[in-house]
Amino acid sequence: MQKRKFCFLLFGMLVAAFSLSGCSPVLQQIKQTAGSQIDKPDQLNHLDQLAIKDNQSTQEEKEIEQDDLPRSPAPHTDLPDILADRGEGEYAGDKYNQSRVIKALKQMPKGLSDDKAYAYLLGLVGENYKNDVQFFDELGKTSYEDKVNAWQQVANRWKADTTQKSGANSSASASTLPAKPTAPKKINFVVLLDTSKSMDGEINGKTKMDYAKEAIQKFADSLPKDKTAFQLRVYGNQGSAEEKDKPLSCQSTAKLVSGAVPDQSKWKEVLDKIKPTGYTPMALAILTSKQDMMPGAPTQAENQLIIVSDGYENCGGDPVKAAENLHLSNALANVHVIGIDVDPKTETKLKQVTDVTGGDYTAVDDPKKLDQAFQERKLSLKMANSPWQMRALDSIIKEHRLDENRLEQFHDNLVGKIEQEYNRLDQANHFVEKTGKVDTETFDTINNWIHERKSQLKDYSDRRQQEISMELDKNWQNQANVLLDDWSKEGGDKTEIIKQAKQLLQNDLLKKQMDLYKLKQNQADVH
């Protein structure tokens, strides 16, 4: 948030400077072959009371990268150069304003060379694709190994506890141990609710916070009291979103419900205390939640931490390290995240929080689906006594489906972005020809470049989708084989786990088909 705000203010300063000089900002940038170079500002020192390694701030708050400084795209015609270009048009994407584009095109000097005229158009409506490349690359690295390793930690602890309680010799082989827990466990659900100011944002006339509070209450009320415990903790609940209150907000977290679900008369009192207020000290909340964990994990109890948030840490902590710390402690907690209307970059970070603990990430683009997201968490009640390999398999199946859906949605959005850029460039090119800014020869040359740009970008998007889909399948299969092998080593019947795996995959396929159908419907509604 701070980074984007800085860039926005910086962009405004540049525009103002160009306006005062009486020269078109686009033309000015065309004349500058190296683009704008601005020194990095001194970095703010952020409080980090979490005792995380090196006490370093998050990557977003470390520096303002040159890649984020405003500049116009260069008139590249080769795909690698287009993808690596750091520039973005002044009216690209959501910034598009047709009347201002037309006004800028009218100011375009006559007689520009082909490449400079093309650069002028790109400087108005040309898109930037570096973040798209980065998203593809990061998604392609998904291995599912962290999630399997997290469940292996649970299995190791369970085996050690079982061996100790049974009085078995410490050298006993894993194959002599039971393949799954033999007694019902109590599940402790701990909900961490983000109360940062952004949760006050409205969707369909209702705040994200109001949606979240309603869903949490429904979830808590639906839990069987004899099998579960329920805790509710908020974070970022003090101070404000202003810089002067950041130290206070970044050190704030409070427990509102402890152990038992409130009755109806008490719920209103609890929920009325929750207000969207300040920053997002997610790592602090995760570490503090250690005191909310139930003892006896993993043989007698199970701790499930559910984070509900619309963003990521902005107080200098490291939620991934904090989650891993919690998972490796006696709590052995699985950390789940329900992300409300978050962007792909933030979603990737939130997924990492869940991966290192064997938890699940659920993307909620419509807050009304929060109820469904919470109901999925209740499924752990049915699988609490299942073998760890089966639970790990279920977890990576869900993540694989999520990744495929993310890939599908991102690809479709990128194709839409490419088509939109093409249409705007094409309209601009026709306008400057019609108004005599360029001759027919220059128009034809630019027209060919625009078509070629679109063709190359669409081919790239299709190719990367296919490559990454195959990579995800391969990586998922590798980890599934690890689980099958481990099951056999522990004396399990392969036909049993394969049968259960098929059932899980069939259930997941139905969910995937429903998700893709809803995705297509949403896209159709938008268009």
Coordinates of C-alpha atoms in Angstrom, one line a residue:
M1 CA 0.0 0.0 0.0
Q2 CA 2.8 2.4 1.0
K3 CA 4.8 1.5 -2.1
R4 CA 1.8 2.1 -4.5
K5 CA 1.0 5.4 -2.7
F6 CA 4.5 6.6 -3.2
C7 CA 4.5 5.7 -6.9
F8 CA 1.1 7.4 -7.3
L9 CA 2.4 10.6 -5.7
L10 CA 5.6 10.4 -7.7
F11 CA 3.6 10.0 -10.9
G12 CA 1.5 13.0 -10.0
M13 CA 4.6 15.1 -9.4
L14 CA 6.1 14.1 -12.8
V15 CA 2.8 14.9 -14.6
A16 CA 2.7 18.2 -12.9
A17 CA 6.3 19.0 -13.8
F18 CA 5.6 18.2 -17.5
S19 CA 2.5 20.3 -17.5
L20 CA 4.4 23.3 -16.1
S21 CA 7.0 22.9 -18.7
G22 CA 4.4 23.2 -21.5
C23 CA 5.6 20.0 -23.1
S24 CA 3.6 16.7 -23.6
P25 CA 4.8 14.1 -21.1
V26 CA 4.7 11.4 -23.7
L27 CA 6.8 13.4 -26.2
Q28 CA 9.2 14.3 -23.4
Q29 CA 9.7 10.7 -22.6
I30 CA 10.3 9.8 -26.2
K31 CA 13.1 12.3 -26.2
Q32 CA 14.7 10.6 -23.2
T33 CA 16.4 7.5 -24.3
A34 CA 17.2 6.3 -20.8
G35 CA 13.9 7.1 -19.1
S36 CA 13.4 8.8 -15.8
Q37 CA 16.0 8.1 -13.2
I38 CA 15.1 9.0 -9.6
D39 CA 17.2 8.4 -6.5
K40 CA 15.7 6.0 -4.0
P41 CA 14.3 7.7 -0.9
D42 CA 15.7 6.9 2.5
Q43 CA 14.0 3.9 4.0
L44 CA 11.7 4.1 7.0
N45 CA 12.6 2.1 10.1
H46 CA 9.7 -0.2 10.9
L47 CA 9.2 -1.7 14.4
D48 CA 9.5 -5.5 14.4
Q49 CA 8.7 -6.9 17.8
L50 CA 8.4 -10.4 16.5
A51 CA 11.9 -11.7 17.0
I52 CA 12.0 -12.9 13.4
K53 CA 15.4 -13.6 11.9
D54 CA 17.4 -10.4 11.1
N55 CA 14.4 -8.2 12.1
Q56 CA 14.1 -7.3 8.5
S57 CA 11.1 -5.6 7.0
T58 CA 9.1 -7.2 4.2
Q59 CA 10.4 -6.9 0.6
E60 CA 7.8 -4.4 -0.4
E61 CA 8.9 -2.0 2.3
K62 CA 12.6 -2.4 1.8
E63 CA 12.9 -0.3 -1.3
I64 CA 11.2 1.5 -4.1
E65 CA 12.4 -0.4 -7.2
Q66 CA 13.2 1.4 -10.4
D67 CA 10.9 -1.0 -12.1
D68 CA 8.0 0.7 -10.4
L69 CA 8.9 4.3 -11.5
P70 CA 6.7 5.6 -14.3
R71 CA 8.0 5.6 -17.8
S72 CA 6.7 5.0 -21.3
P73 CA 7.0 1.6 -23.1
A74 CA 9.7 1.5 -25.8
P75 CA 8.6 0.6 -29.4
H76 CA 9.8 -2.9 -29.3
T77 CA 8.8 -5.5 -31.9
D78 CA 10.5 -8.6 -30.5
L79 CA 8.6 -10.6 -27.8
P80 CA 11.5 -10.8 -25.2
D81 CA 11.9 -7.1 -25.4
I82 CA 8.2 -6.4 -25.1
L83 CA 7.9 -8.7 -22.0
A84 CA 11.0 -7.2 -20.3
D85 CA 9.9 -3.5 -20.9
R86 CA 9.4 -1.6 -17.7
G87 CA 7.2 1.0 -19.2
E88 CA 3.4 1.5 -19.1
G89 CA 1.2 3.9 -20.9
E90 CA -0.2 6.9 -19.1
Y91 CA -3.7 5.8 -19.8
A92 CA -3.2 2.0 -19.8
G93 CA -5.4 -0.5 -18.1
D94 CA -7.9 1.0 -15.6
K95 CA -6.4 4.5 -16.1
Y96 CA -7.9 4.7 -19.6
N97 CA -9.7 8.0 -20.4
Q98 CA -10.8 8.3 -24.0
S99 CA -11.2 12.1 -24.0
R100 CA -7.7 12.6 -22.6
V101 CA -6.2 10.1 -25.0
I102 CA -7.8 12.0 -27.9
K103 CA -6.6 15.3 -26.5
A104 CA -3.0 13.9 -26.3
L105 CA -3.2 12.4 -29.8
K106 CA -4.2 15.9 -31.1
Q107 CA -1.0 17.3 -29.5
M108 CA 1.1 14.7 -31.3
P109 CA 3.6 16.4 -33.6
K110 CA 3.4 15.6 -37.3
G111 CA 6.1 13.9 -39.2
L112 CA 7.4 11.6 -36.4
S113 CA 9.4 8.6 -37.7
D114 CA 7.7 5.2 -37.6
D115 CA 9.2 4.1 -34.3
K116 CA 8.7 7.4 -32.5
A117 CA 5.0 7.6 -33.6
Y118 CA 4.6 4.0 -32.4
A119 CA 6.3 5.0 -29.1
Y120 CA 3.9 7.9 -28.7
L121 CA 0.9 5.6 -29.0
L122 CA 2.4 3.1 -26.6
G123 CA 3.2 5.9 -24.2
L124 CA -0.6 6.6 -24.0
V125 CA -2.2 3.1 -23.9
G126 CA 0.6 0.5 -24.0
E127 CA 0.4 -2.2 -21.3
N128 CA 3.2 -3.5 -19.1
Y129 CA 3.7 -7.3 -19.0
K130 CA 6.6 -7.8 -16.5
N131 CA 4.3 -8.7 -13.7
D132 CA 2.4 -11.1 -15.9
V133 CA 5.7 -12.9 -16.7
Q134 CA 6.6 -12.9 -13.0
F135 CA 3.3 -14.5 -12.1
F136 CA 3.6 -17.2 -14.7
D137 CA 7.2 -18.0 -13.5
E138 CA 6.3 -18.1 -9.8
L139 CA 3.3 -20.4 -10.4
G140 CA 5.4 -22.7 -12.5
K141 CA 7.7 -23.2 -9.5
T142 CA 4.9 -24.7 -7.3
S143 CA 6.2 -28.1 -6.1
Y144 CA 3.7 -29.1 -3.4
E145 CA 6.8 -30.4 -1.5
D146 CA 6.5 -27.9 1.4
K147 CA 2.9 -29.1 2.1
V148 CA 3.9 -32.8 2.1
N149 CA 6.8 -32.1 4.4
A150 CA 4.6 -30.2 6.8
W151 CA 2.3 -33.2 7.1
Q152 CA 5.4 -35.4 7.5
Q153 CA 6.2 -33.3 10.6
V154 CA 2.8 -34.2 12.1
A155 CA 3.3 -37.8 11.3
N156 CA 6.8 -37.9 12.9
R157 CA 5.4 -36.3 16.1
W158 CA 2.5 -38.7 16.2
K159 CA 4.8 -41.7 15.8
A160 CA 7.1 -40.4 18.5
D161 CA 4.2 -39.8 20.9
T162 CA 2.6 -43.2 20.1
T163 CA 5.9 -45.0 20.6
Q164 CA 6.5 -43.3 23.9
K165 CA 3.0 -43.9 25.3
S166 CA 3.1 -47.5 24.3
G167 CA 6.4 -48.1 25.9
A168 CA 7.9 -49.3 22.7
N169 CA 11.7 -49.3 22.2
S170 CA 12.9 -46.1 20.6
S171 CA 14.4 -48.2 17.7
A172 CA 11.0 -49.6 16.8
S173 CA 10.3 -49.4 13.1
A174 CA 7.6 -47.1 11.7
S175 CA 5.9 -50.2 10.2
T176 CA 5.0 -51.5 13.7
L177 CA 3.0 -48.4 14.5
P178 CA -0.7 -47.9 13.8
A179 CA -1.3 -46.3 10.4
K180 CA -3.8 -43.8 11.8
P181 CA -5.0 -42.4 15.2
T182 CA -7.2 -44.8 17.1
A183 CA -9.1 -42.4 19.3
P184 CA -11.2 -39.3 18.4
K185 CA -9.5 -36.0 18.7
K186 CA -10.8 -32.6 19.6
I187 CA -10.2 -29.9 17.0
N188 CA -9.4 -26.4 18.2
F189 CA -10.4 -23.8 15.6
V190 CA -8.6 -20.5 16.1
V191 CA -9.8 -17.7 13.7
L192 CA -7.5 -14.7 13.2
L193 CA -9.5 -11.8 11.7
D194 CA -7.7 -8.9 9.9
T195 CA -9.1 -5.6 11.2
S196 CA -6.9 -3.4 9.0
K197 CA -8.5 -0.3 7.5
S198 CA -8.8 -2.0 4.1
M199 CA -11.4 -4.4 5.5
D200 CA -13.7 -1.3 5.6
G201 CA -13.8 -1.4 1.8
E202 CA -17.3 -2.1 0.3
I203 CA -18.3 -4.8 -2.2
N204 CA -21.9 -4.7 -3.4
G205 CA -22.8 -2.1 -0.9
K206 CA -21.5 -4.0 2.2
T207 CA -18.1 -3.9 3.8
K208 CA -15.7 -6.9 3.7
M209 CA -15.6 -6.8 7.5
D210 CA -19.4 -7.2 7.8
Y211 CA -19.3 -10.2 5.5
A212 CA -16.4 -11.7 7.5
K213 CA -18.1 -11.2 10.9
E214 CA -21.3 -12.8 9.7
A215 CA -19.5 -15.8 8.2
I216 CA -17.4 -16.3 11.3
Q217 CA -20.5 -16.3 13.5
K218 CA -22.3 -18.9 11.3
F219 CA -19.2 -21.1 11.3
A220 CA -18.7 -21.0 15.0
D221 CA -22.4 -21.6 15.7
S222 CA -22.4 -24.7 13.4
L223 CA -19.5 -26.5 15.2
P224 CA -20.3 -29.5 17.4
K225 CA -19.5 -28.5 20.9
D226 CA -18.4 -31.9 22.0
K227 CA -15.8 -32.3 19.3
T228 CA -14.4 -28.7 18.9
A229 CA -13.2 -25.6 20.6
F230 CA -13.4 -22.1 19.1
Q231 CA -11.2 -19.0 19.5
L232 CA -11.4 -15.7 17.9
R233 CA -8.5 -13.2 17.7
V234 CA -8.2 -9.9 15.9
Y235 CA -5.1 -8.0 14.8
G236 CA -4.4 -4.5 13.8
N237 CA -7.2 -3.4 16.0
Q238 CA -5.7 -0.3 17.6
G239 CA -4.6 3.0 16.3
S240 CA -5.4 4.0 12.7
A241 CA -4.2 3.6 9.2
E242 CA -2.2 6.8 9.5
E243 CA 1.6 6.7 9.7
K244 CA 1.7 8.3 13.1
D245 CA -0.3 5.4 14.5
K246 CA 1.6 2.6 12.8
P247 CA 3.7 1.6 15.8
L248 CA 0.6 1.2 17.9
S249 CA -1.4 -0.7 15.3
C250 CA 1.5 -2.9 14.4
Q251 CA 1.7 -4.1 18.0
S252 CA -2.0 -4.8 18.5
T253 CA -3.8 -8.0 18.7
A254 CA -6.7 -9.1 21.0
K255 CA -8.5 -12.3 21.9
L256 CA -12.3 -11.9 21.8
V257 CA -13.6 -15.4 22.1
S258 CA -11.9 -18.2 24.1
G259 CA -12.7 -21.9 24.1
A260 CA -16.5 -21.8 23.9
V261 CA -18.8 -20.3 21.3
P262 CA -20.7 -17.3 22.7
D263 CA -24.5 -17.6 23.0
Q264 CA -26.6 -15.3 20.8
S265 CA -26.9 -12.6 23.4
K266 CA -23.1 -12.4 23.7
W267 CA -22.3 -12.5 20.0
K268 CA -23.5 -9.0 19.3
E269 CA -21.3 -7.6 22.1
V270 CA -18.3 -9.5 20.6
L271 CA -18.9 -8.4 17.0
D272 CA -19.6 -4.8 17.9
K273 CA -16.0 -4.5 19.2
I274 CA -14.6 -5.4 15.8
K275 CA -13.9 -2.3 13.6
P276 CA -11.6 -2.0 10.6
T277 CA -8.9 0.2 12.0
G278 CA -5.2 0.1 11.2
Y279 CA -2.3 -1.9 9.7
T280 CA -1.8 -5.7 9.2
P281 CA 0.5 -7.3 11.8
M282 CA -0.2 -10.8 10.5
A283 CA 3.0 -12.3 11.7
L284 CA 2.5 -10.9 15.2
A285 CA -1.0 -12.4 15.3
I286 CA 0.2 -15.8 14.2
L287 CA 3.0 -16.0 16.8
T288 CA 0.7 -14.6 19.6
S289 CA -1.9 -17.3 18.7
K290 CA 0.5 -19.9 20.3
Q291 CA -1.2 -19.1 23.6
D292 CA -4.6 -20.1 22.0
M293 CA -3.4 -23.6 21.0
M294 CA -4.7 -26.7 22.6
P295 CA -2.2 -29.1 24.2
G296 CA -2.1 -32.8 23.2
A297 CA -1.4 -32.4 19.5
P298 CA -1.4 -34.5 17.3
T299 CA -2.7 -37.6 19.1
Q300 CA -5.3 -36.1 21.4
A301 CA -6.0 -32.7 19.8
E302 CA -5.6 -30.8 16.6
N303 CA -5.1 -27.1 16.1
Q304 CA -6.5 -25.4 13.0
L305 CA -5.6 -21.7 12.6
I306 CA -7.8 -19.8 10.1
I307 CA -6.7 -16.4 8.9
V308 CA -9.3 -14.2 7.3
S309 CA -7.7 -11.2 5.4
D310 CA -7.8 -9.0 2.3
G311 CA -4.1 -8.3 2.3
Y312 CA -0.6 -9.2 3.5
E313 CA 1.7 -8.2 6.3
N314 CA 2.7 -4.5 6.2
C315 CA 4.3 -4.1 9.7
G316 CA 7.7 -5.6 9.0
G317 CA 7.0 -9.2 10.1
D318 CA 7.3 -12.4 8.2
P319 CA 4.1 -14.4 8.3
V320 CA 5.7 -17.4 6.5
K321 CA 8.3 -17.8 9.1
A322 CA 5.8 -17.2 11.9
A323 CA 3.5 -19.9 10.5
E324 CA 6.3 -22.3 10.1
N325 CA 7.4 -21.5 13.7
L326 CA 3.9 -22.3 15.0
H327 CA 3.6 -25.5 13.0
L328 CA 7.0 -26.8 14.3
S329 CA 6.0 -26.0 17.9
N330 CA 4.1 -28.4 20.1
A331 CA 0.9 -26.9 18.7
L332 CA 1.6 -28.5 15.2
A333 CA -1.0 -26.1 13.9
N334 CA -2.2 -26.1 10.3
V335 CA -2.5 -22.5 9.1
H336 CA -5.3 -21.9 6.6
V337 CA -6.0 -18.6 4.9
I338 CA -9.2 -17.2 3.4
G339 CA -8.2 -14.4 1.1
I340 CA -10.9 -11.9 0.4
D341 CA -10.6 -10.3 -3.1
V342 CA -6.8 -10.2 -3.1
D343 CA -4.6 -9.6 -6.2
P344 CA -2.5 -12.4 -7.6
K345 CA 0.8 -11.2 -6.1
T346 CA -0.7 -11.1 -2.6
E347 CA -2.4 -14.4 -3.1
T348 CA 1.0 -16.0 -3.9
K349 CA 2.4 -14.8 -0.6
L350 CA -0.7 -15.9 1.4
K351 CA -0.4 -19.4 -0.2
Q352 CA 3.2 -19.6 1.1
V353 CA 1.9 -19.1 4.6
T354 CA -0.4 -22.2 4.2
D355 CA 2.1 -24.4 2.4
V356 CA 4.7 -24.5 5.1
T357 CA 2.1 -25.8 7.6
G358 CA 0.1 -28.2 5.5
G359 CA -2.9 -25.8 5.5
D360 CA -5.2 -24.7 2.6
Y361 CA -5.6 -21.4 0.9
T362 CA -9.1 -20.4 -0.2
A363 CA -9.6 -17.5 -2.7
V364 CA -12.9 -15.6 -2.2
D365 CA -13.5 -13.1 -4.9
D366 CA -17.1 -12.6 -3.8
P367 CA -17.4 -12.2 0.0
K368 CA -20.8 -13.9 -0.2
K369 CA -18.8 -17.1 -0.7
L370 CA -17.2 -16.8 2.7
D371 CA -19.7 -19.2 4.2
Q372 CA -18.7 -21.9 1.8
A373 CA -15.0 -21.3 2.5
F374 CA -15.6 -21.8 6.3
Q375 CA -17.7 -24.9 5.7
E376 CA -14.7 -26.4 3.8
R377 CA -12.8 -26.0 7.0
K378 CA -15.3 -28.2 8.8
L379 CA -14.3 -31.1 6.6
S380 CA -11.3 -31.6 8.9
L381 CA -13.8 -33.0 11.4
K382 CA -14.4 -35.9 9.1
M383 CA -10.8 -36.5 8.3
A384 CA -9.3 -35.9 11.8
N385 CA -8.6 -39.6 12.3
S386 CA -7.6 -40.4 8.7
P387 CA -4.0 -41.5 8.0
W388 CA -1.6 -38.6 7.6
Q389 CA -0.8 -39.6 4.0
M390 CA -4.5 -39.4 3.1
R391 CA -4.8 -35.9 4.7
A392 CA -1.7 -34.7 2.9
L393 CA -3.0 -36.1 -0.4
D394 CA -6.3 -34.3 0.1
S395 CA -4.4 -31.1 0.8
I396 CA -2.2 -31.2 -2.3
I397 CA -5.3 -32.1 -4.4
K398 CA -7.0 -29.0 -3.2
E399 CA -3.9 -26.9 -3.9
H400 CA -3.5 -28.3 -7.3
R401 CA -7.1 -27.4 -8.2
L402 CA -6.5 -23.9 -6.8
D403 CA -3.4 -23.5 -8.9
E404 CA -5.1 -24.7 -12.0
N405 CA -8.0 -22.3 -11.5
R406 CA -5.6 -19.5 -10.8
L407 CA -3.7 -20.3 -14.0
E408 CA -6.9 -20.5 -16.0
Q409 CA -8.2 -17.2 -14.6
F410 CA -4.9 -15.4 -15.0
H411 CA -4.5 -16.6 -18.6
D412 CA -8.0 -15.4 -19.5
N413 CA -7.5 -12.1 -17.9
L414 CA -4.2 -11.7 -19.7
V415 CA -5.7 -12.4 -23.0
G416 CA -8.4 -9.8 -22.3
K417 CA -5.7 -7.3 -21.4
I418 CA -3.9 -8.1 -24.7
E419 CA -7.1 -7.7 -26.7
Q420 CA -7.9 -4.4 -24.9
E421 CA -4.4 -3.0 -25.6
Y422 CA -4.7 -4.0 -29.3
N423 CA -8.1 -2.3 -29.7
R424 CA -6.8 0.9 -28.1
L425 CA -3.6 1.0 -30.1
D426 CA -5.6 0.3 -33.3
Q427 CA -8.1 3.1 -32.6
A428 CA -5.2 5.5 -31.8
N429 CA -3.4 4.6 -35.0
H430 CA -6.5 5.2 -37.1
F431 CA -7.1 8.5 -35.3
V432 CA -3.6 9.9 -36.1
E433 CA -3.9 8.8 -39.7
K434 CA -7.3 10.3 -40.1
T435 CA -6.1 13.6 -38.6
G436 CA -3.0 13.7 -40.7
K437 CA -0.4 13.2 -38.0
V438 CA 1.1 10.3 -39.9
D439 CA 1.1 9.3 -43.6
T440 CA -0.3 6.1 -45.0
E441 CA 3.0 4.4 -45.1
T442 CA 3.7 5.0 -41.4
F443 CA 0.1 4.0 -40.5
D444 CA 0.6 0.6 -42.3
T445 CA 4.0 0.0 -40.6
I446 CA 2.5 0.7 -37.1
N447 CA -0.6 -1.3 -38.0
N448 CA 1.7 -4.3 -38.7
W449 CA 3.6 -3.8 -35.5
I450 CA 0.4 -3.6 -33.5
H451 CA -0.9 -6.9 -35.0
E452 CA 2.4 -8.6 -34.5
R453 CA 2.5 -7.5 -30.9
K454 CA -0.9 -8.9 -30.2
S455 CA -0.1 -12.2 -32.0
Q456 CA 3.2 -12.7 -30.1
L457 CA 1.7 -11.9 -26.7
K458 CA -1.3 -14.2 -27.2
D459 CA 0.9 -17.0 -28.4
Y460 CA 3.1 -16.5 -25.3
S461 CA 0.1 -16.6 -23.0
D462 CA -1.2 -19.8 -24.5
R463 CA 2.2 -21.4 -24.5
R464 CA 2.9 -20.5 -20.9
Q465 CA -0.5 -21.8 -19.7
Q466 CA 0.1 -25.1 -21.3
E467 CA 3.7 -25.4 -20.0
I468 CA 2.8 -24.5 -16.5
S469 CA -0.3 -26.7 -16.4
M470 CA 1.9 -29.7 -17.4
E471 CA 4.5 -28.7 -14.8
L472 CA 1.9 -28.5 -12.1
D473 CA 0.6 -31.9 -13.0
K474 CA 4.1 -33.4 -12.9
N475 CA 5.0 -31.8 -9.6
W476 CA 1.7 -32.9 -8.1
Q477 CA 2.2 -36.5 -9.3
N478 CA 5.7 -36.5 -7.8
Q479 CA 4.4 -35.7 -4.4
A480 CA 1.5 -38.1 -4.7
N481 CA 4.0 -40.8 -5.4
V482 CA 6.0 -39.8 -2.3
L483 CA 2.8 -40.3 -0.2
L484 CA 2.0 -43.6 -1.8
D485 CA 5.5 -44.9 -1.2
D486 CA 5.4 -43.8 2.4
W487 CA 2.1 -45.5 2.9
S488 CA 3.5 -48.8 1.6
K489 CA 6.5 -48.5 3.9
E490 CA 4.3 -48.2 6.9
G491 CA 2.5 -51.4 5.9
G492 CA -0.5 -49.8 4.3
D493 CA -2.5 -51.5 1.5
K494 CA -1.9 -49.6 -1.7
T495 CA -5.3 -50.5 -3.1
E496 CA -6.9 -48.9 -0.1
I497 CA -5.2 -45.5 -0.5
I498 CA -5.6 -45.6 -4.3
K499 CA -9.3 -46.2 -3.8
Q500 CA -9.6 -43.3 -1.4
A501 CA -7.4 -41.1 -3.6
K502 CA -9.7 -41.8 -6.6
Q503 CA -12.7 -40.7 -4.5
L504 CA -10.9 -37.5 -3.4
L505 CA -10.0 -36.8 -7.0
Q506 CA -13.5 -37.4 -8.2
N507 CA -14.9 -35.0 -5.5
D508 CA -12.2 -32.5 -6.5
L509 CA -13.0 -32.8 -10.2
L510 CA -16.6 -31.9 -9.5
K511 CA -15.5 -28.9 -7.5
K512 CA -13.1 -27.8 -10.2
Q513 CA -15.8 -28.0 -12.9
M514 CA -18.1 -25.9 -10.7
D515 CA -15.3 -23.4 -10.1
L516 CA -14.6 -23.1 -13.7
Y517 CA -18.2 -22.8 -14.6
K518 CA -18.7 -20.0 -12.0
L519 CA -15.5 -18.3 -13.4
K520 CA -16.8 -18.3 -16.9
Q521 CA -20.2 -17.0 -15.7
N522 CA -18.5 -14.2 -13.8
Q523 CA -16.4 -13.2 -16.8
A524 CA -19.6 -13.3 -19.0
D525 CA -21.4 -11.0 -16.6
V526 CA -18.4 -8.6 -16.7
H527 CA -18.4 -8.4 -20.5

